[in-house]
Amino acid sequence: MPHPIINADECSACGICVDTCPQGVLDIVRDAAAVVNEDACIGCGECMEECPMGAIEDIEED
Ligand code: SF4
Ligand code: SF4
């Protein structure tokens, strides 16, 4: 399943990726974006494209 790789140190917790994800994969947990519903990720990359901080580094397939 694909899943985003988030660098929490770069994340401003703006929530844009949470609102952008069509699958409800992300949420803000302890002041940073986190994957809370990994199985739902479809690897679309929209979260990475919309992040203003470049905190979503990659969409990893495994
Ligand atoms: S790649 Fe797409 S489905 Fe996966 S977390 Fe990002 S926006 Fe959501
Ligand atoms: S869009 Fe980027 S900076 Fe904003 S909460 Fe998501 S990962 Fe963090």
mmCIF file of C-alpha atoms and ligand atoms in Angstrom:
data_model
loop_
_atom_site.group_PDB
_atom_site.id
_atom_site.type_symbol
_atom_site.label_atom_id
_atom_site.label_comp_id
_atom_site.label_asym_id
_atom_site.label_seq_id
_atom_site.Cartn_x
_atom_site.Cartn_y
_atom_site.Cartn_z
ATOM 1 C CA MET A 1 0.000 0.000 0.000
ATOM 2 C CA PRO A 2 1.237 3.550 -0.676
ATOM 3 C CA HIS A 3 1.703 5.969 2.192
ATOM 4 C CA PRO A 4 3.134 9.472 2.574
ATOM 5 C CA ILE A 5 6.463 10.046 4.325
ATOM 6 C CA ILE A 6 6.057 13.084 6.594
ATOM 7 C CA ASN A 7 8.952 15.026 8.097
ATOM 8 C CA ALA A 8 7.363 16.205 11.347
ATOM 9 C CA ASP A 9 10.211 18.660 11.987
ATOM 10 C CA GLU A 10 9.222 20.626 8.863
ATOM 11 C CA CYS A 11 5.471 20.435 9.429
ATOM 12 C CA SER A 12 3.679 23.597 10.595
ATOM 13 C CA ALA A 13 0.484 21.689 11.413
ATOM 14 C CA CYS A 14 -1.454 23.907 8.996
ATOM 15 C CA GLY A 15 -3.841 21.075 8.181
ATOM 16 C CA ILE A 16 -3.880 21.651 4.417
ATOM 17 C CA CYS A 17 -2.908 18.054 3.707
ATOM 18 C CA VAL A 18 -5.614 16.808 6.073
ATOM 19 C CA ASP A 19 -8.218 18.807 4.152
ATOM 20 C CA THR A 20 -6.742 17.906 0.756
ATOM 21 C CA CYS A 21 -6.570 14.142 1.144
ATOM 22 C CA PRO A 22 -9.623 12.607 -0.542
ATOM 23 C CA GLN A 23 -9.272 9.453 1.535
ATOM 24 C CA GLY A 24 -9.072 10.769 5.112
ATOM 25 C CA VAL A 25 -5.601 9.311 5.561
ATOM 26 C CA LEU A 26 -4.071 12.222 7.491
ATOM 27 C CA ASP A 27 -4.754 14.085 10.713
ATOM 28 C CA ILE A 28 -2.880 16.451 13.002
ATOM 29 C CA VAL A 29 -1.448 14.485 15.928
ATOM 30 C CA ARG A 30 0.730 16.186 18.568
ATOM 31 C CA ASP A 31 1.303 19.298 16.411
ATOM 32 C CA ALA A 32 2.260 17.536 13.185
ATOM 33 C CA ALA A 33 0.548 15.763 10.332
ATOM 34 C CA ALA A 34 0.425 12.008 10.739
ATOM 35 C CA VAL A 35 -0.918 9.020 8.865
ATOM 36 C CA VAL A 36 -3.942 7.802 10.819
ATOM 37 C CA ASN A 37 -5.631 5.660 8.160
ATOM 38 C CA GLU A 38 -2.781 4.153 6.163
ATOM 39 C CA ASP A 39 -4.819 1.448 4.457
ATOM 40 C CA ALA A 40 -6.965 4.087 2.751
ATOM 41 C CA CYS A 41 -4.101 5.841 0.902
ATOM 42 C CA ILE A 42 -4.361 5.586 -2.885
ATOM 43 C CA GLY A 43 -0.982 7.205 -3.578
ATOM 44 C CA CYS A 44 -2.454 10.175 -5.458
ATOM 45 C CA GLY A 45 0.246 12.572 -4.205
ATOM 46 C CA GLU A 46 -2.150 15.481 -3.614
ATOM 47 C CA CYS A 47 -0.987 15.914 -0.017
ATOM 48 C CA MET A 48 2.632 16.246 -1.156
ATOM 49 C CA GLU A 49 1.705 18.719 -3.903
ATOM 50 C CA GLU A 50 -0.318 20.950 -1.573
ATOM 51 C CA CYS A 51 2.009 21.043 1.449
ATOM 52 C CA PRO A 52 3.449 24.593 1.668
ATOM 53 C CA MET A 53 6.386 23.431 3.819
ATOM 54 C CA GLY A 54 7.637 20.554 1.724
ATOM 55 C CA ALA A 55 7.116 18.397 4.788
ATOM 56 C CA ILE A 56 5.666 15.483 2.843
ATOM 57 C CA GLU A 57 8.815 14.112 1.315
ATOM 58 C CA ASP A 58 7.602 11.196 -0.743
ATOM 59 C CA ILE A 59 4.784 8.756 -1.364
ATOM 60 C CA GLU A 60 6.303 5.396 -0.619
ATOM 61 C CA GLU A 61 5.040 2.152 -2.077
ATOM 62 C CA ASP A 62 5.601 -1.030 -0.132
HETATM 63 S S1 SF4 B 1 -1.198 10.290 -1.363
HETATM 64 FE FE1 SF4 B 1 -3.390 10.923 -1.686
HETATM 65 S S2 SF4 B 1 -4.573 9.392 -0.578
HETATM 66 FE FE2 SF4 B 1 -2.463 9.200 0.153
HETATM 67 S S3 SF4 B 1 -2.360 10.502 1.991
HETATM 68 FE FE3 SF4 B 1 -1.722 11.782 0.248
HETATM 69 S S4 SF4 B 1 -3.601 12.813 -0.478
HETATM 70 FE FE4 SF4 B 1 -4.211 11.089 0.834
HETATM 71 S S1 SF4 B 2 0.276 20.488 4.607
HETATM 72 FE FE1 SF4 B 2 2.415 20.136 5.209
HETATM 73 S S2 SF4 B 2 2.855 21.659 6.807
HETATM 74 FE FE2 SF4 B 2 0.601 21.505 6.590
HETATM 75 S S3 SF4 B 2 -0.026 19.962 8.113
HETATM 76 FE FE3 SF4 B 2 0.309 18.882 6.174
HETATM 77 S S4 SF4 B 2 2.464 18.152 6.268
HETATM 78 FE FE4 SF4 B 2 2.205 19.751 7.827
#
